[in-house]
Short mmCIF file of C-alpha atoms in Angstrom, two decimals:
data_model
loop_
_atom_site.label_atom_id
_atom_site.label_comp_id
_atom_site.label_asym_id
_atom_site.label_seq_id
_atom_site.Cartn_x
_atom_site.Cartn_y
_atom_site.Cartn_z
CA MET A 894 -24.92 -113.29 116.01
CA LEU A 895 -22.74 -112.77 112.61
CA PRO A 896 -21.15 -109.58 111.69
CA PRO A 897 -23.34 -107.40 109.18
CA MET A 898 -22.85 -107.21 105.73
CA LEU A 899 -21.98 -103.52 105.68
CA THR A 900 -20.09 -102.29 108.41
CA GLU A 901 -17.31 -99.44 106.65
CA ALA A 902 -17.59 -95.94 106.83
CA VAL A 903 -15.30 -95.15 103.67
CA CYS A 904 -16.48 -96.31 100.33
CA LEU A 905 -14.54 -97.56 96.91
CA LEU A 906 -14.52 -95.19 94.46
CA LEU A 907 -15.39 -96.53 91.36
CA LEU A 908 -14.15 -95.13 87.80
CA VAL A 909 -15.40 -96.04 84.79
CA SER A 910 -14.72 -98.42 81.65
CA LEU A 911 -12.31 -95.95 79.83
CA SER A 912 -12.70 -98.34 76.72
CA LYS A 913 -12.75 -102.10 76.00
CA ALA A 914 -9.11 -102.12 76.21
CA GLN A 915 -8.41 -100.90 79.47
CA THR A 916 -10.80 -100.20 82.71
CA THR A 917 -9.66 -98.20 85.63
CA TYR A 918 -10.44 -98.84 89.00
CA THR A 919 -9.45 -97.16 92.36
CA ILE A 920 -8.84 -98.85 95.61
CA SER A 921 -9.49 -97.66 98.62
CA PRO A 922 -6.46 -97.86 101.28
CA THR A 923 -9.29 -99.34 103.91
CA ARG A 924 -12.17 -101.47 103.31
CA PRO A 925 -14.87 -100.64 101.21
CA CYS A 926 -18.46 -100.41 102.62
CA SER A 927 -20.64 -102.65 99.89
CA ASN A 928 -20.48 -106.04 98.23
CA ILE A 929 -18.14 -107.43 100.65
CA SER A 930 -18.08 -110.51 102.00
CA LEU A 931 -18.36 -111.52 106.07
CA ILE A 932 -15.46 -112.52 107.94
CA LEU A 933 -13.43 -115.34 106.10
CA ASN A 934 -13.47 -118.94 107.28
CA LYS A 935 -10.11 -120.17 106.90
CA ALA A 936 -10.44 -122.65 104.63
CA PRO A 937 -13.80 -121.51 102.42
CA VAL A 938 -12.45 -123.76 99.64
CA GLY A 939 -13.99 -127.29 100.29
CA VAL A 940 -15.03 -130.54 98.84
CA SER A 941 -17.96 -133.34 98.26
CA PHE A 942 -17.63 -136.62 97.87
CA GLU A 943 -19.96 -139.34 96.31
CA PHE A 944 -21.47 -141.48 99.17
CA PHE A 945 -20.64 -144.54 97.54
CA ALA A 946 -17.66 -143.17 95.96
CA PHE A 947 -15.91 -142.41 98.99
CA PRO A 948 -13.74 -145.11 99.38
CA GLY A 949 -12.30 -145.16 95.89
CA TRP A 950 -11.28 -141.50 96.46
CA GLN A 951 -9.75 -142.37 99.87
CA GLY A 952 -7.76 -145.11 97.87
CA LEU A 953 -6.14 -142.48 95.60
CA GLU A 954 -3.04 -141.47 95.86
CA SER A 955 -3.68 -138.08 94.89
CA THR A 956 -6.93 -137.39 97.37
CA GLU A 957 -4.34 -136.58 100.70
CA THR A 958 -1.90 -134.14 98.47
CA CYS A 959 -4.60 -132.27 96.57
CA LEU A 960 -6.62 -131.56 99.83
CA GLY A 961 -2.98 -130.83 101.29
CA ASN A 962 -2.11 -128.52 98.99
CA LEU A 963 -5.13 -126.30 99.70
CA GLY A 964 -4.26 -126.72 103.39
CA VAL A 965 -0.82 -125.31 103.23
CA LEU A 966 -2.26 -122.40 101.15
CA SER A 967 -5.31 -121.31 103.30
CA GLY A 968 -3.42 -122.55 106.83
CA ALA A 969 -5.69 -125.00 107.08
CA LEU A 970 -7.37 -127.84 106.00
CA PRO A 971 -10.24 -127.63 103.20
CA PRO A 972 -13.70 -128.78 104.56
CA VAL A 973 -15.18 -131.72 103.45
CA ARG A 974 -18.68 -133.17 103.26
CA ILE A 975 -19.65 -136.95 102.19
CA GLY A 976 -22.59 -137.04 101.18
CA GLY A 977 -24.68 -136.83 97.68
CA THR A 978 -27.70 -139.15 95.80
CA THR A 979 -26.57 -142.26 96.77
CA GLN A 980 -26.16 -141.14 100.78
CA ASP A 981 -30.34 -141.48 100.37
CA ARG A 982 -30.13 -144.84 98.97
CA ALA A 983 -27.38 -146.41 102.12
CA LEU A 984 -28.32 -147.79 104.93
CA TYR A 985 -25.36 -148.88 107.87
CA ASP A 986 -25.06 -152.11 108.57
CA PRO A 987 -22.57 -152.67 111.51
CA ARG A 988 -21.92 -156.33 111.07
CA LEU A 989 -20.92 -155.56 107.71
CA LYS A 990 -16.47 -156.26 107.28
CA GLN A 991 -16.35 -154.17 104.24
CA ALA A 992 -16.20 -149.98 104.00
CA VAL A 993 -19.45 -150.17 101.20
CA ASN A 994 -21.35 -153.16 99.60
CA TYR A 995 -23.16 -152.52 96.23
CA SER A 996 -23.80 -154.17 92.85
CA VAL A 997 -23.17 -152.23 89.62
CA ALA A 998 -23.00 -153.58 85.86
CA SER A 999 -20.22 -151.29 85.14
CA PRO A 1000 -17.86 -149.27 86.99
CA LEU A 1001 -18.95 -146.08 85.73
CA ASP A 1002 -22.31 -146.56 87.54
CA ALA A 1003 -23.68 -145.55 90.73
CA PRO A 1004 -25.95 -148.37 92.87
CA ALA A 1005 -29.24 -147.83 93.25
CA SER A 1006 -28.96 -149.27 97.12
CA LEU A 1007 -25.73 -150.22 99.36
CA THR A 1008 -24.58 -150.69 102.69
CA TYR A 1009 -21.99 -149.74 104.67
CA GLY A 1010 -20.08 -150.39 107.55
CA PRO A 1011 -17.69 -149.21 110.54
CA SER A 1012 -15.04 -149.21 108.17
CA TYR A 1013 -16.64 -146.72 106.31
CA PHE A 1014 -16.15 -144.14 109.28
CA ASN A 1015 -12.41 -144.91 109.56
CA LEU A 1016 -12.29 -143.89 106.03
CA ALA A 1017 -12.66 -140.36 107.65
CA SER A 1018 -11.43 -140.23 110.71
CA HIS A 1019 -8.01 -139.68 109.87
CA TYR A 1020 -8.80 -136.39 108.67
CA GLY A 1021 -7.93 -133.07 109.87
CA GLY A 1022 -10.19 -130.55 108.39
CA ASN A 1023 -13.98 -130.56 108.89
CA VAL A 1024 -16.28 -133.46 107.88
CA THR A 1025 -19.59 -133.05 107.52
CA PHE A 1026 -21.49 -136.70 106.70
CA GLY A 1027 -24.31 -137.27 105.06
CA LEU A 1028 -27.23 -139.90 106.41
CA ASN A 1029 -30.03 -141.02 104.65
CA ARG A 1030 -33.62 -139.93 104.92
CA ARG A 1031 -35.52 -140.57 101.80
CA LEU A 1032 -35.98 -144.54 103.06
CA ALA A 1033 -37.72 -143.16 106.22
CA GLN A 1034 -35.32 -145.84 108.20
CA LEU A 1035 -34.74 -143.22 111.57
CA ASN A 1036 -33.73 -145.59 113.47
CA ASN A 1037 -30.63 -146.46 111.36
CA SER A 1038 -29.83 -143.09 110.55
CA ILE A 1039 -29.72 -142.97 113.77
CA LEU A 1040 -27.54 -145.18 114.57
CA ALA A 1041 -24.89 -144.16 111.75
CA ALA A 1042 -25.07 -140.91 113.48
CA GLU A 1043 -23.75 -142.27 116.45
CA LYS A 1044 -21.06 -144.15 114.76
CA ALA A 1045 -19.76 -140.62 113.21
CA ILE A 1046 -19.79 -139.08 116.62
CA ASN A 1047 -18.22 -142.02 118.03
CA THR A 1048 -15.07 -142.42 114.99
CA ILE A 1049 -14.91 -138.73 113.58
CA PRO A 1050 -13.30 -136.22 115.83
CA SER A 1051 -13.34 -133.44 112.87
CA LEU A 1052 -16.88 -134.44 112.73
CA TYR A 1053 -18.52 -130.84 111.67
CA ALA A 1054 -22.17 -131.59 111.13
CA LEU A 1055 -24.44 -134.39 109.78
CA GLU A 1056 -26.46 -133.84 106.69
CA LEU A 1057 -29.97 -135.43 107.17
CA GLY A 1058 -30.72 -136.70 103.29
CA ASN A 1059 -29.35 -134.94 100.24
CA GLU A 1060 -31.43 -133.29 97.70
CA PRO A 1061 -35.23 -133.63 99.02
CA ASP A 1062 -37.20 -131.90 96.24
CA LEU A 1063 -35.94 -135.00 94.42
CA TYR A 1064 -38.14 -137.53 96.54
CA GLY A 1065 -41.37 -137.25 95.29
CA ALA A 1066 -44.65 -138.41 96.56
CA SER A 1067 -44.08 -141.96 95.98
CA SER A 1068 -40.81 -141.94 98.05
CA PRO A 1069 -40.93 -144.02 101.52
CA ILE A 1070 -40.24 -140.59 103.37
CA ALA A 1071 -43.32 -138.93 102.01
CA GLN A 1072 -45.56 -142.34 102.45
CA LYS A 1073 -44.75 -142.14 106.50
CA GLU A 1074 -44.47 -138.63 106.92
CA GLY A 1075 -46.25 -136.36 104.46
CA GLY A 1076 -49.23 -138.64 103.71
CA GLY A 1077 -48.00 -139.09 100.30
CA LYS A 1078 -47.52 -136.22 99.18
CA TRP A 1079 -44.19 -133.98 99.14
CA THR A 1080 -43.53 -130.30 99.34
CA PRO A 1081 -41.09 -127.99 100.99
CA VAL A 1082 -43.04 -127.46 103.96
CA GLN A 1083 -43.53 -131.28 104.54
CA ASP A 1084 -40.19 -131.49 104.23
CA ALA A 1085 -39.55 -128.74 106.65
CA ASN A 1086 -41.30 -130.44 109.03
CA SER A 1087 -39.59 -133.83 108.49
CA GLN A 1088 -36.21 -132.36 108.53
CA VAL A 1089 -37.15 -130.66 112.28
CA HIS A 1090 -38.41 -134.08 113.31
CA TRP A 1091 -35.56 -135.97 111.95
CA GLN A 1092 -32.99 -133.00 113.63
CA ALA A 1093 -34.51 -133.71 117.25
CA SER A 1094 -34.70 -137.85 117.22
CA VAL A 1095 -31.23 -137.38 116.10
CA SER A 1096 -29.98 -134.91 118.04
CA LYS A 1097 -31.54 -135.98 121.37
CA ALA A 1098 -30.16 -139.54 120.74
CA SER A 1099 -26.96 -138.66 120.38
CA GLY A 1100 -27.16 -136.12 123.15
CA ARG A 1101 -25.32 -133.63 120.92
CA THR A 1102 -26.96 -130.00 119.91
CA GLN A 1103 -25.52 -127.63 117.24
CA LEU A 1104 -25.46 -131.12 115.44
CA ILE A 1105 -26.97 -130.55 111.90
CA GLN A 1106 -26.68 -128.84 108.65
CA ALA A 1107 -30.12 -128.47 107.21
CA GLY A 1108 -30.77 -127.55 103.69
CA VAL A 1109 -31.98 -128.51 100.59
CA ARG A 1110 -31.23 -127.93 96.58
CA LEU A 1111 -31.61 -123.88 95.98
CA GLN A 1112 -34.95 -123.67 93.50
CA PRO A 1113 -36.48 -120.65 94.91
CA GLN A 1114 -39.11 -120.53 92.38
CA ASN A 1115 -40.25 -124.06 93.17
CA GLY A 1116 -40.67 -123.24 97.17
CA TRP A 1117 -36.81 -124.72 97.78
CA SER A 1118 -35.23 -122.81 99.90
CA VAL A 1119 -33.30 -121.70 103.53
CA ALA A 1120 -35.79 -117.96 103.61
CA GLN A 1121 -39.07 -121.40 103.75
CA LEU A 1122 -37.24 -123.74 105.82
CA ALA A 1123 -35.42 -121.47 108.43
CA PRO A 1124 -38.87 -120.00 109.66
CA VAL A 1125 -40.48 -123.55 110.20
CA GLU A 1126 -37.11 -124.22 112.61
CA VAL A 1127 -37.27 -120.79 114.16
CA SER A 1128 -40.98 -121.69 114.58
CA SER A 1129 -40.26 -125.35 115.86
CA ASP A 1130 -38.16 -124.00 118.82
CA SER A 1131 -35.45 -126.51 116.56
CA LEU A 1132 -32.30 -123.84 116.21
CA SER A 1133 -30.32 -125.44 119.03
CA TYR A 1134 -29.75 -128.59 116.89
CA VAL A 1135 -28.68 -126.55 113.69
CA ARG A 1136 -25.35 -125.70 113.36
CA SER A 1137 -25.00 -124.40 109.91
CA PHE A 1138 -27.79 -123.98 106.71
CA GLY A 1139 -26.26 -126.00 103.54
CA GLU A 1140 -27.64 -125.27 99.63
CA HIS A 1141 -26.99 -127.25 96.40
CA SER A 1142 -26.74 -125.23 93.56
CA TYR A 1143 -25.73 -125.76 89.90
CA PRO A 1144 -25.55 -123.18 87.54
CA GLN A 1145 -26.08 -125.26 84.70
CA SER A 1146 -27.47 -129.10 83.74
CA ALA A 1147 -26.36 -131.63 82.01
CA CYS A 1148 -29.06 -134.09 82.96
CA GLY A 1149 -30.87 -135.38 80.23
CA GLY A 1150 -28.94 -134.47 77.25
CA SER A 1151 -29.04 -130.92 78.57
CA ALA A 1152 -26.24 -128.72 76.76
CA THR A 1153 -24.11 -126.34 78.57
CA HIS A 1154 -22.38 -123.73 77.43
CA LEU A 1155 -18.70 -123.24 78.69
CA ASN A 1156 -18.53 -119.23 77.62
CA THR A 1157 -21.90 -118.39 79.81
CA LEU A 1158 -20.47 -120.54 82.70
CA MET A 1159 -17.33 -118.29 82.95
CA SER A 1160 -18.84 -115.29 82.13
CA HIS A 1161 -18.45 -112.75 84.88
CA SER A 1162 -21.70 -110.92 84.57
CA GLY A 1163 -23.37 -114.00 84.43
CA ILE A 1164 -22.09 -115.42 87.57
CA VAL A 1165 -22.53 -112.20 89.32
CA SER A 1166 -26.10 -112.45 88.41
CA TYR A 1167 -26.39 -115.95 89.33
CA THR A 1168 -24.73 -115.81 92.72
CA LYS A 1169 -27.13 -113.01 93.49
CA GLN A 1170 -30.02 -115.44 95.02
CA TYR A 1171 -27.06 -115.98 97.95
CA ARG A 1172 -27.83 -113.31 99.13
CA SER A 1173 -30.87 -113.19 100.86
CA GLU A 1174 -30.38 -116.98 101.55
CA ALA A 1175 -27.72 -116.02 103.47
CA ALA A 1176 -29.77 -112.99 105.19
CA VAL A 1177 -32.00 -115.61 106.10
CA ALA A 1178 -29.31 -118.14 107.75
CA HIS A 1179 -27.66 -115.33 109.59
CA SER A 1180 -30.29 -113.91 110.91
CA ALA A 1181 -31.15 -116.96 112.50
CA GLY A 1182 -27.54 -116.80 113.72
CA LYS A 1183 -25.91 -119.69 111.57
CA PRO A 1184 -23.47 -120.20 109.32
CA TYR A 1185 -24.80 -120.08 105.47
CA PHE A 1186 -22.58 -122.66 103.17
CA LEU A 1187 -23.21 -124.26 99.62
CA SER A 1188 -22.64 -127.61 101.19
CA GLU A 1189 -22.66 -128.93 97.37
CA THR A 1190 -22.00 -127.06 94.14
CA ASN A 1191 -20.40 -127.85 90.70
CA SER A 1192 -20.02 -126.07 87.42
CA ALA A 1193 -23.09 -128.47 86.19
CA THR A 1194 -25.50 -131.49 87.29
CA CYS A 1195 -25.01 -135.02 86.13
CA GLY A 1196 -21.18 -134.17 86.27
CA GLY A 1197 -20.83 -131.06 84.07
CA GLY A 1198 -21.30 -132.31 80.29
CA GLY A 1199 -18.46 -131.17 78.26
CA ILE A 1200 -17.91 -128.02 79.77
CA SER A 1201 -16.69 -129.04 83.45
CA SER A 1202 -13.17 -130.29 83.29
CA THR A 1203 -11.56 -127.40 81.23
CA PHE A 1204 -9.52 -124.52 82.45
CA GLY A 1205 -12.78 -122.35 81.55
CA ALA A 1206 -14.11 -124.25 84.49
CA ALA A 1207 -11.04 -123.59 86.65
CA LEU A 1208 -11.36 -119.57 85.62
CA TRP A 1209 -14.60 -120.18 87.43
CA VAL A 1210 -14.44 -121.76 90.04
CA VAL A 1211 -12.10 -118.25 91.05
CA ASP A 1212 -15.05 -116.05 90.08
CA TYR A 1213 -17.73 -117.99 91.56
CA VAL A 1214 -16.15 -118.70 94.95
CA LEU A 1215 -15.43 -114.85 95.56
CA GLN A 1216 -18.58 -113.91 94.30
CA ALA A 1217 -20.29 -116.37 96.52
CA MET A 1218 -18.12 -115.14 99.11
CA VAL A 1219 -19.65 -111.31 98.24
CA ASN A 1220 -22.96 -112.47 98.63
CA GLY A 1221 -22.57 -114.01 102.34
CA VAL A 1222 -21.50 -117.87 101.31
CA GLN A 1223 -18.97 -118.28 104.23
CA ALA A 1224 -17.41 -121.80 102.50
CA LEU A 1225 -18.19 -123.73 99.58
CA ASN A 1226 -17.96 -127.67 98.77
CA PHE A 1227 -17.14 -128.68 95.35
CA HIS A 1228 -18.82 -132.30 94.31
CA HIS A 1229 -16.50 -135.38 93.60
CA GLY A 1230 -18.64 -137.61 91.89
CA THR A 1231 -18.49 -140.83 90.45
CA LEU A 1232 -15.04 -142.03 89.93
CA GLY A 1233 -14.49 -142.04 86.26
CA ASN A 1234 -17.92 -140.65 84.86
CA SER A 1235 -17.74 -137.02 86.72
CA PRO A 1236 -16.21 -134.39 84.53
CA TYR A 1237 -15.90 -131.74 86.79
CA ASP A 1238 -13.41 -133.68 89.24
CA TRP A 1239 -10.53 -131.93 90.34
CA TRP A 1240 -8.71 -134.94 90.56
CA GLY A 1241 -9.12 -138.83 89.99
CA ALA A 1242 -8.98 -140.69 87.28
CA LEU A 1243 -10.00 -141.97 83.61
CA LEU A 1244 -11.11 -145.55 82.11
CA ASP A 1245 -10.03 -146.02 78.78
CA SER A 1246 -12.65 -148.51 77.28
CA SER A 1247 -10.23 -149.89 74.30
CA THR A 1248 -7.71 -150.98 76.85
CA ASN A 1249 -9.85 -151.38 80.62
CA LYS A 1250 -6.97 -149.15 82.03
CA TRP A 1251 -7.04 -146.51 84.13
CA THR A 1252 -5.28 -143.23 84.24
CA ASN A 1253 -4.77 -140.58 86.97
CA TYR A 1254 -5.11 -136.79 86.53
CA THR A 1255 -5.35 -133.40 87.85
CA PHE A 1256 -8.12 -131.86 86.13
CA ALA A 1257 -7.60 -128.32 84.91
CA PRO A 1258 -10.36 -127.12 87.47
CA TYR A 1259 -8.10 -127.69 90.31
CA TYR A 1260 -5.66 -125.32 88.98
CA GLY A 1261 -8.63 -122.70 89.62
CA ALA A 1262 -9.74 -123.82 93.55
CA VAL A 1263 -4.97 -123.49 94.13
CA PHE A 1264 -5.21 -119.56 92.90
CA VAL A 1265 -8.72 -118.94 94.60
CA SER A 1266 -7.25 -120.32 97.46
CA ALA A 1267 -4.01 -118.58 97.46
CA ALA A 1268 -6.10 -115.45 96.97
CA LEU A 1269 -7.97 -115.55 100.39
CA ALA A 1270 -4.68 -117.40 102.22
CA GLY A 1271 -5.02 -115.12 105.70
CA GLY A 1272 -7.56 -112.17 104.47
CA SER A 1273 -10.09 -111.02 106.43
CA ARG A 1274 -12.50 -109.90 103.55
CA VAL A 1275 -13.00 -109.83 100.20
CA ALA A 1276 -14.72 -107.53 97.90
CA SER A 1277 -15.93 -107.25 94.33
CA LEU A 1278 -14.74 -103.48 93.08
CA ASP A 1279 -16.51 -103.81 89.48
CA ASP A 1280 -19.97 -102.66 89.35
CA GLY A 1281 -20.67 -106.87 87.59
CA THR A 1282 -22.00 -105.52 83.91
CA SER A 1283 -18.64 -106.50 82.22
CA SER A 1284 -16.31 -109.61 81.02
CA TYR A 1285 -13.84 -108.06 83.67
CA ALA A 1286 -13.57 -108.86 87.63
CA VAL A 1287 -11.50 -106.56 90.49
CA TYR A 1288 -11.67 -108.69 93.66
CA ALA A 1289 -9.51 -106.84 96.52
CA VAL A 1290 -9.11 -108.79 99.53
CA TYR A 1291 -8.57 -107.09 102.70
CA ASP A 1292 -6.69 -108.01 105.81
CA LYS A 1293 -7.44 -107.75 109.65
CA LYS A 1294 -6.76 -104.42 110.37
CA GLY A 1295 -8.58 -103.47 107.18
CA ALA A 1296 -5.99 -103.03 104.44
CA PRO A 1297 -5.82 -103.87 101.36
CA MET A 1298 -3.26 -107.20 100.80
CA ARG A 1299 -4.15 -108.70 97.60
CA LEU A 1300 -6.02 -107.97 94.42
CA VAL A 1301 -7.42 -110.42 91.76
CA LEU A 1302 -7.95 -109.63 88.09
CA TYR A 1303 -9.94 -111.60 85.83
CA ASN A 1304 -10.77 -111.20 82.17
CA SER A 1305 -13.96 -113.43 81.07
CA ASP A 1306 -13.78 -112.60 77.72
CA TYR A 1307 -13.82 -116.03 76.08
CA TYR A 1308 -11.09 -117.49 73.73
CA ASP A 1309 -11.28 -120.50 72.73
CA GLY A 1310 -8.09 -120.68 70.66
CA THR A 1311 -9.28 -120.60 67.24
CA SER A 1312 -8.31 -117.20 66.88
CA SER A 1313 -4.24 -116.40 65.75
CA LYS A 1314 -4.38 -113.49 67.52
CA ARG A 1315 -6.05 -113.50 71.49
CA PRO A 1316 -7.44 -110.27 72.52
CA THR A 1317 -5.87 -108.91 76.40
CA HIS A 1318 -7.32 -106.32 78.54
CA THR A 1319 -4.91 -103.73 80.79
CA PHE A 1320 -6.90 -103.25 84.51
CA THR A 1321 -5.17 -99.86 85.25
CA ILE A 1322 -5.25 -99.69 89.23
CA LYS A 1323 -4.97 -96.60 91.29
CA GLY A 1324 -4.58 -95.33 95.18
CA LEU A 1325 -2.29 -97.90 95.90
CA LYS A 1326 -0.14 -95.21 96.91
CA GLY A 1327 -0.65 -95.39 100.60
CA ALA A 1328 -1.51 -99.42 100.19
CA VAL A 1329 1.72 -101.38 98.92
CA ALA A 1330 5.62 -100.74 100.31
CA PRO A 1331 7.46 -98.49 97.66
CA GLY A 1332 8.65 -100.18 94.78
CA PRO A 1333 6.80 -102.57 92.62
CA VAL A 1334 4.55 -106.22 93.77
CA THR A 1335 4.61 -109.20 92.80
CA ALA A 1336 2.09 -111.12 90.30
CA VAL A 1337 1.21 -114.41 89.39
CA ARG A 1338 -1.01 -115.99 86.39
CA LEU A 1339 -3.66 -118.68 86.28
CA THR A 1340 -3.15 -119.22 82.38
CA SER A 1341 -3.49 -121.82 79.95
CA HIS A 1342 -3.24 -121.69 76.39
CA ALA A 1343 -7.31 -121.62 75.77
CA ALA A 1344 -10.82 -121.76 77.92
CA THR A 1345 -11.48 -124.65 76.41
CA ASP A 1346 -8.14 -126.58 77.58
CA LYS A 1347 -8.19 -129.67 79.14
CA VAL A 1348 -5.44 -131.69 80.95
CA GLU A 1349 -6.64 -135.35 80.19
CA ALA A 1350 -6.52 -133.79 76.49
CA GLY A 1351 -2.73 -132.98 77.31
CA GLN A 1352 -3.24 -129.60 76.91
CA ASN A 1353 -1.91 -128.45 80.74
CA PRO A 1354 -2.33 -124.93 83.03
CA SER A 1355 -0.63 -123.49 85.34
CA VAL A 1356 -1.23 -121.22 88.33
CA ALA A 1357 2.12 -119.37 89.08
CA GLY A 1358 3.86 -121.38 86.73
CA LEU A 1359 3.39 -124.54 88.39
CA GLN A 1360 1.88 -127.82 87.17
CA PHE A 1361 0.37 -130.48 89.30
CA ASN A 1362 1.30 -133.94 88.61
CA ASN A 1363 -1.30 -135.97 87.50
CA VAL A 1364 -0.68 -139.29 89.90
CA THR A 1365 0.64 -137.77 92.96
CA CYS A 1366 -0.75 -134.08 92.98
CA ARG A 1367 2.50 -132.93 93.81
CA ALA A 1368 3.40 -129.32 92.53
CA GLN A 1369 6.32 -129.11 89.65
CA GLY A 1370 8.17 -126.61 87.49
CA ARG A 1371 9.51 -123.20 89.34
CA PRO A 1372 7.22 -120.71 90.29
CA ALA A 1373 6.58 -117.49 87.76
CA LEU A 1374 6.19 -114.38 89.46
CA GLU A 1375 6.12 -111.25 87.88
CA SER A 1376 7.26 -107.92 89.02
CA VAL A 1377 4.50 -105.13 88.65
CA LYS A 1378 5.79 -101.02 88.59
CA VAL A 1379 3.70 -99.22 90.68
CA GLN A 1380 4.14 -95.57 89.53
CA ASP A 1381 2.68 -92.52 91.70
CA GLY A 1382 0.03 -95.10 93.34
CA THR A 1383 -1.07 -96.43 89.83
CA ALA A 1384 -0.22 -99.85 88.22
CA GLN A 1385 -1.29 -101.35 84.62
CA ILE A 1386 -1.53 -104.97 84.61
CA GLU A 1387 -2.36 -106.87 81.12
CA VAL A 1388 -4.73 -109.78 81.37
CA LYS A 1389 -5.33 -112.03 78.08
CA ALA A 1390 -8.74 -113.52 76.88
CA SER A 1391 -9.40 -116.27 79.34
CA GLU A 1392 -7.12 -115.64 82.03
CA ALA A 1393 -6.35 -114.43 85.36
CA VAL A 1394 -3.89 -112.86 87.92
CA LEU A 1395 -3.22 -112.53 91.15
CA VAL A 1396 -1.80 -109.43 92.96
CA GLU A 1397 0.22 -108.97 95.81
CA LEU A 1398 -0.04 -105.71 98.08
CA ALA A 1399 2.53 -106.72 100.36
CA SER A 1400 5.77 -109.17 100.65
CA GLY A 1401 5.90 -112.30 102.16
CA LEU A 1402 2.08 -113.35 101.63
CA THR A 1403 2.55 -116.52 99.31
CA ASP A 1404 5.33 -118.97 99.24
CA TRP A 1405 5.18 -120.16 96.12
CA SER A 1406 8.59 -121.72 95.89
CA GLY A 1407 7.55 -123.32 99.47
CA PHE A 1408 4.32 -125.01 97.89
CA GLY A 1409 6.08 -125.90 95.05
CA ARG A 1410 8.27 -128.34 97.02
CA LEU A 1411 5.66 -130.58 98.25
#
């Protein structure tokens, strides 16, 4: 069983806001007893790749370095999940010479059907981090998925788990799986029974237990949830086949012309409200003795519309990851879709329709991934220190001994650059006398001109003063480290609207200069 959420006897004292321009927090020298994560995974910030596009992602020069940068910060390569909508359109062909075979009218389209061959698995076989591999269930071809499962097990040394189907809530009554196993109907209960059947069949054929990542797209209002799925797993005695539970979740939608809103996305109180739903789901998974992941997530469905490549989305990544951790999520895989047609990607390429040429970019959200990976690196727990009702967030990362090692300060006030005066908020942190050595502490910023900035528009953010090459994803520049005065155990840090600051409470925690030489 996993450790409980609440284990500490000493609670944090949170002081009320003094004014709109300043808030005061008192940090305890030991871990608080509430709003705190489980023990952190070594690399909790991961990536998901759309199934048909995975070979294209592997062909980018930047992919290895972008993942490697996060690995340098975390001390372990980020987890990778290969799946998405097209995994449920894909069939394995052991005779196929190329990695993947499909036909589309435009390189920006996703295929309606595809096949993949043995060399597809080879693309994932050299990755040193955990790999979760998605298999087709919608087409109801169990033997084909068993064949692919056996190939994945034998080819990918770092295989963590297999996912059987992508988002079963989208299958519908007319899907082959519903016709074959659901009697022409498809509900969460029928899906759960199907998952259990497939888990046993794939696992027994492979001679493996603890092989499957079970889950759904989280829609508790419609019955799709781990809370609904897990009891079926328990009653059917299928938990031995399940290694973890993973759900898909997106706070906004860009599908069908739906409007997206950046100020809402990056709002701290909004993020707190949205991520609360994970707590009960995580509790169910943990009570079954299994980890709970967001196996596919990002800012908005259908690629994210006009908001997902902005600097505001980078800030959202930071707050969303930390708040998810506090609510029991143990790792998140941020989805990367069709190359050139998926605005929420962290890196990739865009096609200029006038010249028909591709241009590579390392997009703004990647800076948030770097920042939050650095914040969590080497930590044991992360706690939320504010009450979640304002624009201002304070997190503390604690080491294995329960001492605070870093703070994350986030000002989610929306700044779009149209005002000549950018508001600033002062965070006053007390209680540092017993938490840090005498003298100043070091801070770095995640910053840009405005929340609306986009790298592809020539508006480059920075993290710790560094930027990332658009072609190679290598860090560029000299680290910008700030010295923060601590007087009588109190420090004051100014954070601009739409900006975040990472405060190191101990020396030698993040080697930004070494990272800059990657």
